[in-house]
CSV table of C-alpha atoms and ligand atoms in Angstrom, one decimal:
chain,number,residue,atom,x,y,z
A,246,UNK,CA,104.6,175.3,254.2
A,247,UNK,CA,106.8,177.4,251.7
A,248,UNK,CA,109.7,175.3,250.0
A,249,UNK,CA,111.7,177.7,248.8
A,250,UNK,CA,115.3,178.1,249.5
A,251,UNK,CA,115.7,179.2,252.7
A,252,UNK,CA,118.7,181.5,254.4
A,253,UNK,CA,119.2,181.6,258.1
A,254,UNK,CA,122.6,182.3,259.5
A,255,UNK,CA,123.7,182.1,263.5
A,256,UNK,CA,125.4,185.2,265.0
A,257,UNK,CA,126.7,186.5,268.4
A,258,UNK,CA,130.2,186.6,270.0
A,259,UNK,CA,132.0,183.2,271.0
A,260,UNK,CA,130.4,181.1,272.9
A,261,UNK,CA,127.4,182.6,273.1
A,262,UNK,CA,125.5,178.8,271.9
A,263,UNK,CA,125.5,179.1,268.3
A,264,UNK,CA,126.9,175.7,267.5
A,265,UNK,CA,124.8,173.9,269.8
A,266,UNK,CA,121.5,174.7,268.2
A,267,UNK,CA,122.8,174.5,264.6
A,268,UNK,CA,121.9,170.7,264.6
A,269,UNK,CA,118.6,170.6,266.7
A,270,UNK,CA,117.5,173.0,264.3
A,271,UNK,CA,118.4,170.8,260.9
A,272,UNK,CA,116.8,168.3,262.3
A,273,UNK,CA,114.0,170.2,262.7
A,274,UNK,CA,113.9,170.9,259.6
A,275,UNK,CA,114.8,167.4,258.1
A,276,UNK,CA,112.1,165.7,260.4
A,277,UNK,CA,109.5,168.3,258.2
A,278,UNK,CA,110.5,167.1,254.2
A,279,UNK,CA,113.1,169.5,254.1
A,280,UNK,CA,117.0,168.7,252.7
A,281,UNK,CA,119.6,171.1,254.9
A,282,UNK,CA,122.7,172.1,254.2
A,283,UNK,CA,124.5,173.2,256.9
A,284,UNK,CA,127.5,175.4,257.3
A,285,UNK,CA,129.8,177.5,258.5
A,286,UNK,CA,131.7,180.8,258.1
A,287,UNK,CA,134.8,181.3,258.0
A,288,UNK,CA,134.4,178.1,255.8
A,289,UNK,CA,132.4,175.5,254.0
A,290,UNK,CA,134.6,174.7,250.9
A,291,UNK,CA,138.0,173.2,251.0
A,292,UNK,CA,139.2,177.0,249.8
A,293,UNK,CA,137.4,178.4,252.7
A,294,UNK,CA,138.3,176.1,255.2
A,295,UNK,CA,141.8,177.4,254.4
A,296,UNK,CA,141.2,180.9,254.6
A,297,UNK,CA,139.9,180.2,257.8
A,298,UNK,CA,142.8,178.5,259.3
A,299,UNK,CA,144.6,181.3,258.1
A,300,UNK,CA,142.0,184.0,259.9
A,301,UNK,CA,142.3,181.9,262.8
A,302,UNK,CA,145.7,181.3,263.5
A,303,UNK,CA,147.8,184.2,261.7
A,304,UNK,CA,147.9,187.9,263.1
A,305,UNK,CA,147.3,190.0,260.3
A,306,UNK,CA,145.8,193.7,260.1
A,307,UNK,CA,142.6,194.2,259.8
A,308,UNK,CA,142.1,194.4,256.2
A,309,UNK,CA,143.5,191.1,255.6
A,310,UNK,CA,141.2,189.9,257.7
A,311,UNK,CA,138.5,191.7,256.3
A,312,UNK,CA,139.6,190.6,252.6
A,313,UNK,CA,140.2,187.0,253.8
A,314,UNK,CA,136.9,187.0,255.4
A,315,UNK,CA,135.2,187.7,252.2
A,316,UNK,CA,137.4,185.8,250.1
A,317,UNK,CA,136.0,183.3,251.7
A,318,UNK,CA,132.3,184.2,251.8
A,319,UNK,CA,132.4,184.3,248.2
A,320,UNK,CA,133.9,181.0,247.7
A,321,UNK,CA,131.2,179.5,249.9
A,322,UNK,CA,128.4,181.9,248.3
A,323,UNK,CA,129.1,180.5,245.0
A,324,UNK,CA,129.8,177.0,245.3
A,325,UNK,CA,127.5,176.3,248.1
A,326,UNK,CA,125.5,178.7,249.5
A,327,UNK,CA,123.5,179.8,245.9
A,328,UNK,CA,123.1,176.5,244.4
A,329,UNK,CA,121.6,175.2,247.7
A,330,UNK,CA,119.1,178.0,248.0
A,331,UNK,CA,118.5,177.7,244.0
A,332,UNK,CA,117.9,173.9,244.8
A,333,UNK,CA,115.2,174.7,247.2
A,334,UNK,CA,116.9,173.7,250.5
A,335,UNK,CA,117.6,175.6,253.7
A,336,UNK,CA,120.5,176.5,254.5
A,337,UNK,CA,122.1,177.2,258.3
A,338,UNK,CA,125.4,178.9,258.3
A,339,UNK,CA,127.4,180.1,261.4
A,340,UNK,CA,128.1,183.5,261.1
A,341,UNK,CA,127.9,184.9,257.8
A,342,UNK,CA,128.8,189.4,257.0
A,343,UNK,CA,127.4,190.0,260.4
A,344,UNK,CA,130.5,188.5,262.0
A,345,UNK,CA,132.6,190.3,259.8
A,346,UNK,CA,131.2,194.0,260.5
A,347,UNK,CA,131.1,192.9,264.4
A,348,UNK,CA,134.8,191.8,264.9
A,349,UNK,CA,136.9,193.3,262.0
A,350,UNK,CA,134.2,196.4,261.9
A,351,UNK,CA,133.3,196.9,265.6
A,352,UNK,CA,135.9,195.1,267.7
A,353,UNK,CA,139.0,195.9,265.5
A,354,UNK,CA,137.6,199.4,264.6
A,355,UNK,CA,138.3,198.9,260.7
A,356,UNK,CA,136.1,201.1,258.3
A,357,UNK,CA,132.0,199.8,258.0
A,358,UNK,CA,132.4,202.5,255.1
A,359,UNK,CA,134.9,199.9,253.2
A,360,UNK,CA,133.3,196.5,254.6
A,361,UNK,CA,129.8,198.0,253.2
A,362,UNK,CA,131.5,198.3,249.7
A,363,UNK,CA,133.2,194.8,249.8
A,364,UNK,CA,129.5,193.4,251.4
A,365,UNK,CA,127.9,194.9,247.8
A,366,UNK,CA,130.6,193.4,245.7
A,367,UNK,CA,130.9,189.6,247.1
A,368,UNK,CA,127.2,189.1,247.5
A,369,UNK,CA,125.8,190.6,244.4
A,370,UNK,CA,126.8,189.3,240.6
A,371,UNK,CA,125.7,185.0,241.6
A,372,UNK,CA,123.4,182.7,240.1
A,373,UNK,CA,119.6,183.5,239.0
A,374,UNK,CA,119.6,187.4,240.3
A,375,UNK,CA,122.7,189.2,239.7
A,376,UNK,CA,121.1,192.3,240.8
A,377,UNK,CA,120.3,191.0,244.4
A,378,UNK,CA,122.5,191.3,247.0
A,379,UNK,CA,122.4,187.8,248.7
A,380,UNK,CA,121.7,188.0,252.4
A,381,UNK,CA,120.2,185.2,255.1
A,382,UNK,CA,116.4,185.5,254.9
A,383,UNK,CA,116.9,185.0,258.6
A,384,UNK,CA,119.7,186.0,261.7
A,385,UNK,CA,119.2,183.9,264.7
A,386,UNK,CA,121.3,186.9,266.8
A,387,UNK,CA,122.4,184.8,270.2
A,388,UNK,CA,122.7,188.1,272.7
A,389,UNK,CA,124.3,187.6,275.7
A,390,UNK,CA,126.5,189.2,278.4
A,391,UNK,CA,130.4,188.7,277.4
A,392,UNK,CA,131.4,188.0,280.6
A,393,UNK,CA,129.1,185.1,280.3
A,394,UNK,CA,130.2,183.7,277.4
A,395,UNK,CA,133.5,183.5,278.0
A,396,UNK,CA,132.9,181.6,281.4
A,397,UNK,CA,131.1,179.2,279.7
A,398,UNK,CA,133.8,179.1,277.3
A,399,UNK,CA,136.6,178.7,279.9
A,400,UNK,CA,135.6,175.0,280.8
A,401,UNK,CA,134.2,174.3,277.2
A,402,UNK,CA,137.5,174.8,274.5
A,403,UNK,CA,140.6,175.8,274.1
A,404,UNK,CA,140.8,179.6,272.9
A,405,UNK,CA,141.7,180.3,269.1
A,406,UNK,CA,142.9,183.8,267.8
A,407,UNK,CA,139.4,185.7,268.2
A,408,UNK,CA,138.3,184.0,271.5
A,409,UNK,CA,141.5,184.9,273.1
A,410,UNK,CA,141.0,188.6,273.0
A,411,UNK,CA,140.1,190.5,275.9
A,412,UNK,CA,136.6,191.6,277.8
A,413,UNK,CA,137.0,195.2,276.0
A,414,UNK,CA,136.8,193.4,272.5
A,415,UNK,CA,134.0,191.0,273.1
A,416,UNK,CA,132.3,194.2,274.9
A,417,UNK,CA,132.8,196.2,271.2
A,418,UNK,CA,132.4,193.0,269.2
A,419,UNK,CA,128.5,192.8,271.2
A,420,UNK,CA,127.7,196.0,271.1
A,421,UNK,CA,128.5,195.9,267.0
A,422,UNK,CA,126.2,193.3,266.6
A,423,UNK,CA,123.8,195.3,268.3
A,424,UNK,CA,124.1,197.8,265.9
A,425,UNK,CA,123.7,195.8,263.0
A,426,UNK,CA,120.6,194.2,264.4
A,427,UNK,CA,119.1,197.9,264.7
A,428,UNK,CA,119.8,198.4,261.2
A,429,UNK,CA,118.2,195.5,260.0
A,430,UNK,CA,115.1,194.3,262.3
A,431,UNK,CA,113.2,192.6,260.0
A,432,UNK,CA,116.2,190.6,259.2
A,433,UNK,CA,117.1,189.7,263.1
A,434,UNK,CA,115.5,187.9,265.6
A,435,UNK,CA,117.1,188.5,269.3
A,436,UNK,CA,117.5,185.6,271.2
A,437,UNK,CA,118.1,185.5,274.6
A,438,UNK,CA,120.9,183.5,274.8
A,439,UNK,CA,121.7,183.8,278.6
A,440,UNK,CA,118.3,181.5,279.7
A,441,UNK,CA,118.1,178.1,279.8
A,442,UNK,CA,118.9,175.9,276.7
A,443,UNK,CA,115.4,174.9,276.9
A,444,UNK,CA,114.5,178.6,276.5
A,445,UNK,CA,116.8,179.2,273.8
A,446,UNK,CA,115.4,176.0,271.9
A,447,UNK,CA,112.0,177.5,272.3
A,448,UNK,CA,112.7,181.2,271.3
A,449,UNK,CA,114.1,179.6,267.9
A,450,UNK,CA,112.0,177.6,267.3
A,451,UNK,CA,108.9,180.4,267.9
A,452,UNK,CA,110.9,182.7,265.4
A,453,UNK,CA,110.6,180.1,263.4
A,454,UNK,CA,107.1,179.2,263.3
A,455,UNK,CA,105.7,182.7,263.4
A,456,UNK,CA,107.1,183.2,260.3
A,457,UNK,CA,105.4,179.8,258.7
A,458,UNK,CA,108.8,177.9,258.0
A,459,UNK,CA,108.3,175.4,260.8
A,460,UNK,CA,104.9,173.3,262.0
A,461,UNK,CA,104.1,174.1,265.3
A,462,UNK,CA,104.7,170.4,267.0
A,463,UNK,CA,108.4,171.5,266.9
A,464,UNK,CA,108.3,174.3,269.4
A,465,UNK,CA,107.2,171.5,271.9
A,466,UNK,CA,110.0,169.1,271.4
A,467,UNK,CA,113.1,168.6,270.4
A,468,UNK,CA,116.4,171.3,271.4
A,469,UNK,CA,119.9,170.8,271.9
A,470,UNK,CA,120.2,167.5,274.8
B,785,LIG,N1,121.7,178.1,277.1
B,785,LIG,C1,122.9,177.6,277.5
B,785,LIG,N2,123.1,177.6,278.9
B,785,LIG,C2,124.3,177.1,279.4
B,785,LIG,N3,125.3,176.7,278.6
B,785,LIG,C3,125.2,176.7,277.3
B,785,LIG,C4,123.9,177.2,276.7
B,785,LIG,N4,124.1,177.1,275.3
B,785,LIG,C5,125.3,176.6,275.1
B,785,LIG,N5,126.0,176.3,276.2
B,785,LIG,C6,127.4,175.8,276.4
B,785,LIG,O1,128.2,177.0,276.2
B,785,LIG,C7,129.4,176.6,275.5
B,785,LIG,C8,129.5,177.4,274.2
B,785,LIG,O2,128.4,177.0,273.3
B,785,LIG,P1,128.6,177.0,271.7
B,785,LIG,O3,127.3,176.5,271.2
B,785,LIG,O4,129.8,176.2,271.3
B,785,LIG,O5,128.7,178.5,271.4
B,785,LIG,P2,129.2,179.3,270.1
B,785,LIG,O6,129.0,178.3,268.9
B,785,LIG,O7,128.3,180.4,270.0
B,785,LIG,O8,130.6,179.7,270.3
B,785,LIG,C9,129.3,175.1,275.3
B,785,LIG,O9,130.0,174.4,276.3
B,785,LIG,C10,127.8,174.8,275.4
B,785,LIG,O10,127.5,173.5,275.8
B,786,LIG,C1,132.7,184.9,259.7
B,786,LIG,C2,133.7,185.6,260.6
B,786,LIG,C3,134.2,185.0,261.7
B,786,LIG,N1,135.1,185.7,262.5
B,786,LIG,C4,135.7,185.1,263.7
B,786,LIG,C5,134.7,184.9,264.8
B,786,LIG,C6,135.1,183.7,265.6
B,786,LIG,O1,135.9,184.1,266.7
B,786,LIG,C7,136.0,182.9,264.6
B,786,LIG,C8,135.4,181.6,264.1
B,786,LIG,O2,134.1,181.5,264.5
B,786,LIG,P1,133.4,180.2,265.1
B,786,LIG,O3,133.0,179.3,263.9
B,786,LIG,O4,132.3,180.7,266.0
B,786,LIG,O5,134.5,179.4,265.9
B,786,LIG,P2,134.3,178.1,266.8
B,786,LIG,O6,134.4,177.0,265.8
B,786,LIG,O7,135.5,178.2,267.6
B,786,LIG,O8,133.0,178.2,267.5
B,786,LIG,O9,136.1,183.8,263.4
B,786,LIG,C9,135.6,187.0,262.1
B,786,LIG,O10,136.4,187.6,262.8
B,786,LIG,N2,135.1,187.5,260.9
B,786,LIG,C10,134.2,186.9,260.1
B,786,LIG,O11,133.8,187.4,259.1
């Protein structure tokens, strides 16, 4: 099994079961030899963390939000995300630029042209290739119906900023992750996130395997309980 550093981030709109298999997965992982570090965007440094109280809590127009979102990102990128991955470990974010061209691109309609740019400059210039443009090796892309998600929302938690928008958002916000997955499919696997948590667990967890980076007795067991 390959020990290099390994990049998979968790995308798809609110409540679509990202968080839940986060854990299950470093686990997973752990239970194999590996060291995780898991994280989260908006987040992951005390800097971050701040930003994303900010994101989440203050209106703003959309390029704030775009330049607070990769304010951010490039906080965590360089003081977390890089050395991990240059120490060998894997690393499982929630969301990472995906999230940003879905909701500030797709579901606030600001420019892909401009978050493209800003994509290039934060995640290019770090640690052993400044050339590179750091990106997950790996999207776990949790598609579901919005109208589902939020139900399962409603009895779950109480809304923040983003999660209280409306159907048409969540409807643009899935439909720009679509698009990015289209652009990208050797980078994203789709996961069905509407079946069972047991199906979920199992979809991941084949992705996973197929591609060498877990044994197979893990697609048996295991999953969010
Ligand atoms: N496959 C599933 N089927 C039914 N409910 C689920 C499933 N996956 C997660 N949930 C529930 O849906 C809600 C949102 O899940 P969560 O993991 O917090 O989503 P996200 O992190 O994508 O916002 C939680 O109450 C969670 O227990
Ligand atoms: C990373 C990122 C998140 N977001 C939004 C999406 C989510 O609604 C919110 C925080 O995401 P999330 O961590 O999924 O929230 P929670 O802890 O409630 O599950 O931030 C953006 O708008 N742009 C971004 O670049």
């Amino acid at each position: 099994m390959a020990t290099r550093g390994l990049f998979i981030s968790f995308e798809g709109i609110d409540g679509a079961g990202k968080s839940s298999h986060i854990e299950p997965l470093a686990e997973a992982f752990r239970d194999q030899g590996r060291t995780v570090t898991r994280t989260r965007e908006p987040g992951g440094t005390p800097l971050a963390e701040s930003l994303r109280s900010l994101l989440l809590g203050e209106a703003m127009d959309p390029l704030t939000e775009a330049l607070l979102a990769f304010a951010a990102r490039r906080d965590h990128i360089c003081q977390v995300i890089a050395p991990a991955l240059a120490r060998g470990e894997v690393v499982l974010c929630d969301r990472f630029t995906d999230a940003t061209f879905a909701y500030q691109g797709a579901g606030r309609g600001f420019s892909t042209e401009t978050l493209s740019i800003l994509e290039r400059m934060v995640q290019t210039g770090i640690a052993l290739e400044p050339d590179l443009m750091l990106e997950p090796h790996l999207t776990l892309w949790f598609d579901l119906p919005p109208a589902l998600a939020a139900s399962r929302l409603e009895s779950a938690r109480a809304p923040d900023r983003f999660e209280a928008q409306d159907a048409d958002f969540f409807a643009r916000v899935a439909q720009g992750y679509a698009e990015r997955a289209q652009s990208a499919p050797q980078r994203f696997v789709r996961i069905d996130a509407a079946q069972s948590r047991h199906s979920v667990w199992q979809q991941i967890t084949q992705a996973l395997v197929r591609r060498g980076w877990l044994a197979i007795m893990v697609a048996a067991g295991g999953g969010p309980r």
